[in-house]
PDB file of C-alpha atoms and ligand atoms in Angstrom:
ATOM      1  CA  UNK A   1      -8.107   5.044  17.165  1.00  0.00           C
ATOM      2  CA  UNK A   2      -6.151   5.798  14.023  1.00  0.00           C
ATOM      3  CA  UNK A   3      -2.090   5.733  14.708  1.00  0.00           C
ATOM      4  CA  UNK A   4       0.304   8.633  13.884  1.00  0.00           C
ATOM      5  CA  UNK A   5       2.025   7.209  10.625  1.00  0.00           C
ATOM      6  CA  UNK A   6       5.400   8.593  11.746  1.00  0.00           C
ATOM      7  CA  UNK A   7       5.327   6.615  15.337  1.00  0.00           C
ATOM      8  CA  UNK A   8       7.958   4.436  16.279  1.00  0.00           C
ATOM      9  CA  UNK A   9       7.752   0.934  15.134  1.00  0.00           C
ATOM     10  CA  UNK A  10       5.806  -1.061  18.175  1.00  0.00           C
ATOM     11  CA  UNK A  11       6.858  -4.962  18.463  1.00  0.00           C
ATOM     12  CA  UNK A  12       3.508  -5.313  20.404  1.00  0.00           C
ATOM     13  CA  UNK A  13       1.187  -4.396  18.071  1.00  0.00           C
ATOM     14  CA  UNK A  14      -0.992  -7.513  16.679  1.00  0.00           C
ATOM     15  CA  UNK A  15       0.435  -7.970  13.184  1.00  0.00           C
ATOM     16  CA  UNK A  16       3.883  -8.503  14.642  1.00  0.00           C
ATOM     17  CA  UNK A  17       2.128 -10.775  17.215  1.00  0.00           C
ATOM     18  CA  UNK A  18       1.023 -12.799  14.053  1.00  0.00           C
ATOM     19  CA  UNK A  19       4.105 -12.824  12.122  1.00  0.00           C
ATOM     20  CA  UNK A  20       5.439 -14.208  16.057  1.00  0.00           C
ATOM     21  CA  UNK A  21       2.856 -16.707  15.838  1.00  0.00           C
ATOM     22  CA  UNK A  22       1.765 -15.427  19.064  1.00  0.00           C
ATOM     23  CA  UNK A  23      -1.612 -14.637  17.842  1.00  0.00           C
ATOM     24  CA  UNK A  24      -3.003 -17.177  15.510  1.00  0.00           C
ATOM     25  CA  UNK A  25      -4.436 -15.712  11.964  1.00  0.00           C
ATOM     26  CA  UNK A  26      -6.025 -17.425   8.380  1.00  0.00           C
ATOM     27  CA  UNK A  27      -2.191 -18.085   6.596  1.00  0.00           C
ATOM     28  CA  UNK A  28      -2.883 -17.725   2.894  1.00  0.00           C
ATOM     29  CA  UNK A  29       0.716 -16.955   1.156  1.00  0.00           C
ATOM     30  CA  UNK A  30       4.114 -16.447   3.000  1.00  0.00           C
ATOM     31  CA  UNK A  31       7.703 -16.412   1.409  1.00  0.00           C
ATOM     32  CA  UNK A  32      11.238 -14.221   2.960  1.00  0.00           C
ATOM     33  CA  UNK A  33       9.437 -10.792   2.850  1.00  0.00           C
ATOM     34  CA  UNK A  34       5.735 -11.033   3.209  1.00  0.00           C
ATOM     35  CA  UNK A  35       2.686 -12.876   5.037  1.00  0.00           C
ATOM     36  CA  UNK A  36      -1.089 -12.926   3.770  1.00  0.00           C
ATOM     37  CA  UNK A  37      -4.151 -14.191   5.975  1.00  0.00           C
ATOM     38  CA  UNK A  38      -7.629 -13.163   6.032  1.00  0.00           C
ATOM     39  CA  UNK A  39      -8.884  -9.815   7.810  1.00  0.00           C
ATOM     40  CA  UNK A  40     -10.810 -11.008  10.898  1.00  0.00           C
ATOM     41  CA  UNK A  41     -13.647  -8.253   9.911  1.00  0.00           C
ATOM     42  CA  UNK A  42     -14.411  -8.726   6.231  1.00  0.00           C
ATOM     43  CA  UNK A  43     -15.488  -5.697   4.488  1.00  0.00           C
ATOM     44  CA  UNK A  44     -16.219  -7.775   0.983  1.00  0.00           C
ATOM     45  CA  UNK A  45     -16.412 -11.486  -0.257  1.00  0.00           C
ATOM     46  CA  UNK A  46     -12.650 -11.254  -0.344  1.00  0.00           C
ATOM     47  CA  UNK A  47     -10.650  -9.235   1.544  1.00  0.00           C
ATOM     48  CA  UNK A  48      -7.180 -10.298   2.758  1.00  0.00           C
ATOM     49  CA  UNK A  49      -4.094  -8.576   4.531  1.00  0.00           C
ATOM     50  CA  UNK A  50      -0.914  -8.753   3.266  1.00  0.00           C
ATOM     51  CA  UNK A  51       2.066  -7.281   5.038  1.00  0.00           C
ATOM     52  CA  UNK A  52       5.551  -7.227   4.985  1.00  0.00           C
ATOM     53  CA  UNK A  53       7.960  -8.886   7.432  1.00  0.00           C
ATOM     54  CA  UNK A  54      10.153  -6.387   8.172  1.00  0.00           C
ATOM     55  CA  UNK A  55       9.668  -4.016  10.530  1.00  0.00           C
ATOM     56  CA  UNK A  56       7.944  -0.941   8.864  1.00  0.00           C
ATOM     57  CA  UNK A  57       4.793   1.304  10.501  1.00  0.00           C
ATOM     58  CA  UNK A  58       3.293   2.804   7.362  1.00  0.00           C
ATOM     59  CA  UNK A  59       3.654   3.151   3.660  1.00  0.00           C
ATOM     60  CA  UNK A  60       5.344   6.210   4.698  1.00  0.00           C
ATOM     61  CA  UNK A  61       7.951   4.077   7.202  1.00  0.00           C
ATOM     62  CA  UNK A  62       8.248   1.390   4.563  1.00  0.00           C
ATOM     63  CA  UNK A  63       8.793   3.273   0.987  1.00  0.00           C
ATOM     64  CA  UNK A  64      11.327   5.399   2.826  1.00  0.00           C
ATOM     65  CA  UNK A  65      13.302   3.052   4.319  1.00  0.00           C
ATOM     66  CA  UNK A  66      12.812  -0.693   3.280  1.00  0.00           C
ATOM     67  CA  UNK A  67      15.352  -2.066   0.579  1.00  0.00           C
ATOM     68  CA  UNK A  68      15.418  -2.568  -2.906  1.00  0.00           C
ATOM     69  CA  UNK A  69      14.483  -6.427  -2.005  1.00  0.00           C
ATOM     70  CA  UNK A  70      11.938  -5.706   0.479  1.00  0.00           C
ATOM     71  CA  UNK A  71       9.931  -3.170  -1.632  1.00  0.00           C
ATOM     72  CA  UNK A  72      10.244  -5.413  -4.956  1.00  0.00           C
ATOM     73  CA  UNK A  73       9.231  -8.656  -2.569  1.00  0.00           C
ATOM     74  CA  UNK A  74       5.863  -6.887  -1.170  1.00  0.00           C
ATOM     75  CA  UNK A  75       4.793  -6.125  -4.565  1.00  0.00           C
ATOM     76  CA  UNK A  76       5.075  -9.202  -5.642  1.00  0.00           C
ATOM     77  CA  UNK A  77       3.680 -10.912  -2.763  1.00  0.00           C
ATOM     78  CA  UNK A  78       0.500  -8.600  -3.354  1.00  0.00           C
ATOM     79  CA  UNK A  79       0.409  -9.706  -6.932  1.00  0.00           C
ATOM     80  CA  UNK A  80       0.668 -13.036  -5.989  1.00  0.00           C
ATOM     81  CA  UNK A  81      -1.757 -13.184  -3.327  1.00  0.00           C
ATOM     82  CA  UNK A  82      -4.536 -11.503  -5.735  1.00  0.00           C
ATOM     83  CA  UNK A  83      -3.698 -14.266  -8.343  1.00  0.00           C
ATOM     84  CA  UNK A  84      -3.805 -16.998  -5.592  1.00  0.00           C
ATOM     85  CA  UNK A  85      -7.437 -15.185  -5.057  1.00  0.00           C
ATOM     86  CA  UNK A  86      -8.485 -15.746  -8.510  1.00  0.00           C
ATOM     87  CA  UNK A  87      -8.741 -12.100  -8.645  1.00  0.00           C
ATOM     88  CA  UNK A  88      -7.200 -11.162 -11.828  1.00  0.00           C
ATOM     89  CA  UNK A  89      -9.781 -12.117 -14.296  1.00  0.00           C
ATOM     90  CA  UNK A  90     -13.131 -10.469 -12.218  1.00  0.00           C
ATOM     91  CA  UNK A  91     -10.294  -7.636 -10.780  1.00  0.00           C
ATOM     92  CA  UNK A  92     -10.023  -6.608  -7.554  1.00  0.00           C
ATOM     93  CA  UNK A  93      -8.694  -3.526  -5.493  1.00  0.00           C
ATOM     94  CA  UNK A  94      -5.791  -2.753  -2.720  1.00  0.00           C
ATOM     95  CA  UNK A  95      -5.480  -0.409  -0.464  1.00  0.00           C
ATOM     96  CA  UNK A  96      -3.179   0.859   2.022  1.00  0.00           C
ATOM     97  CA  UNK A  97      -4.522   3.458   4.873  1.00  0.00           C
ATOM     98  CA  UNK A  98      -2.078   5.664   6.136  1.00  0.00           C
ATOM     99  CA  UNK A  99      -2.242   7.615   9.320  1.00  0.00           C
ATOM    100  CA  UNK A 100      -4.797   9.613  10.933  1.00  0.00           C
ATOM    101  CA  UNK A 101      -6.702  10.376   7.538  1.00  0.00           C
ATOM    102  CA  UNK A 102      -6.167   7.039   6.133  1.00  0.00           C
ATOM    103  CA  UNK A 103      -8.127   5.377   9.024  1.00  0.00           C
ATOM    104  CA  UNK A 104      -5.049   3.387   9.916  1.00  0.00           C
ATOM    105  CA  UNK A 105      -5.618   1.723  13.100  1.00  0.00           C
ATOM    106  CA  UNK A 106      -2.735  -1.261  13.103  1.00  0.00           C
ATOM    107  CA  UNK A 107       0.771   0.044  13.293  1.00  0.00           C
ATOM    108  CA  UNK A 108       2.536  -2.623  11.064  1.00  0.00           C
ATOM    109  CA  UNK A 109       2.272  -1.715   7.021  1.00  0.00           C
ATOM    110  CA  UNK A 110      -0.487  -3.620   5.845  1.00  0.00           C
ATOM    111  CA  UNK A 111      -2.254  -3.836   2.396  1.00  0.00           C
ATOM    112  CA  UNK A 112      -5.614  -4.561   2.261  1.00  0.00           C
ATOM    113  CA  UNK A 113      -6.753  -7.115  -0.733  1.00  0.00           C
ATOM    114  CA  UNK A 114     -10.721  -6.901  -1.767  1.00  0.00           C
ATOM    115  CA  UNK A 115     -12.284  -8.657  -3.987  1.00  0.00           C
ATOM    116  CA  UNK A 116     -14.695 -11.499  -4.758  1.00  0.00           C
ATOM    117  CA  UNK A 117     -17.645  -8.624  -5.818  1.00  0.00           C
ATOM    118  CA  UNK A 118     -18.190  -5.416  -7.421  1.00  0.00           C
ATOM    119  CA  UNK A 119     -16.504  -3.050  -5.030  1.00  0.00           C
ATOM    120  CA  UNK A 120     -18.653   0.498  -5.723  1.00  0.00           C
ATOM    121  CA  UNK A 121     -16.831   3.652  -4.703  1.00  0.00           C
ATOM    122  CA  UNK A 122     -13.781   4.192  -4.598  1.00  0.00           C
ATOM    123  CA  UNK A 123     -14.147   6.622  -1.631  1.00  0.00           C
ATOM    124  CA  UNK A 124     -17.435   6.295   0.961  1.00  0.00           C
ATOM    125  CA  UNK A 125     -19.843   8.891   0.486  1.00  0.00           C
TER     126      UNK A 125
HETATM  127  P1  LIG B   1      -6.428  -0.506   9.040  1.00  0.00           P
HETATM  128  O1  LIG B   1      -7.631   0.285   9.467  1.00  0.00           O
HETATM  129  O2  LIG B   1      -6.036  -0.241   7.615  1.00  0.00           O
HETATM  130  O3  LIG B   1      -5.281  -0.352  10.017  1.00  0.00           O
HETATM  131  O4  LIG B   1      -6.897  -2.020   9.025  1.00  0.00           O
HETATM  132  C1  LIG B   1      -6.660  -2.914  10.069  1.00  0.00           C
HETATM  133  C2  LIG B   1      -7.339  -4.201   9.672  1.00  0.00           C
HETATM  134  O5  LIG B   1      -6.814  -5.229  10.476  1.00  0.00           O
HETATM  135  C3  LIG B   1      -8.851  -4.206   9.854  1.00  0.00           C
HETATM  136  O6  LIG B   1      -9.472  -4.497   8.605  1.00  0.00           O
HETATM  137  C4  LIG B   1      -9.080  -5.292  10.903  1.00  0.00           C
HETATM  138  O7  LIG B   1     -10.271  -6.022  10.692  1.00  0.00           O
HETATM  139  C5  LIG B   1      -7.852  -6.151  10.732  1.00  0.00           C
HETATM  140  N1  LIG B   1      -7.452  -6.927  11.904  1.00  0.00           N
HETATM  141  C6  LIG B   1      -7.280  -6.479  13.168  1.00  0.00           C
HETATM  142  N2  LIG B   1      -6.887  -7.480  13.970  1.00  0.00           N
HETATM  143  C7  LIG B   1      -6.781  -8.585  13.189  1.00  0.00           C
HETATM  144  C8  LIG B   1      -6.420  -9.947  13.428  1.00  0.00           C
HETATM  145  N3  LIG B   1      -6.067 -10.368  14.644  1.00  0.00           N
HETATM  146  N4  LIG B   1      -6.438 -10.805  12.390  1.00  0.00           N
HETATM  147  C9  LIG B   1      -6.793 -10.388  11.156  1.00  0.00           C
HETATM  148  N5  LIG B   1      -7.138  -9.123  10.869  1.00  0.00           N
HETATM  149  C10 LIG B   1      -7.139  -8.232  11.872  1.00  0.00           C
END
């Protein structure tokens, strides 16, 4: 079930349990504001999650109230993550789903890294 983008931030749901170490995940990159590992569904050759570690539901939750630090951190963590990838050269594509219409089903900010093949659409058909 998609999540309401404006909830209140849950410290139960499974990306917090990861960034816990509760719940074990594929580490690929970590440093003071983000954590990469590899989605446990795989919708391409490549397709990693990167999110930050502060506590932030949505785009929407995070590019309204993160820091300076935070926000410029993430983006470089997802730059850094797609370089790691060896995604640069062949080029890749990131995503974020928001809310009900974005599909967004895990209530932690997440971007979504795919890559590692041509991608088609940008939108399903
Ligand atoms: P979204 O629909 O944008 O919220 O995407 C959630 C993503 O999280 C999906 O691609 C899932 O496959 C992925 N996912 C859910 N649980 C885990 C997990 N324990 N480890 C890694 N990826 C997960």
């Amino acid at each position: 079930m998609p999540i309401d983008a404006t909830q209140r931030y849950d410290d139960d749901n499974i990306f917090a349990k990861i960034l816990r170490s509760e719940i074990p995940s594929t580490k690929v990159y970590e440093d003071d504001h983000a954590y990469a590992f590899e989605d446990i569904n795989p919708q391409a050759e490549i397709h990693t999650l990167v999110i930050p570690k502060g506590r932030y539901v949505s785009w929407d939750d995070f590019s309204a109230h993160a820091s300076a630090e935070e926000i410029a951190g993430f983006v470089r963590a997802v730059g850094e993550v797609a370089r790691m990838k060896g995604l640069v050269e062949p080029g890749y594509r990131m995503m974020a789903n928001i809310g009900a219409h974005g599909g967004q089903e895990v209530p932690h900010l997440h971007v979504h890294i795919f890559g590692g093949q041509p991608l088609g659409p940008m939108i399903a058909n």
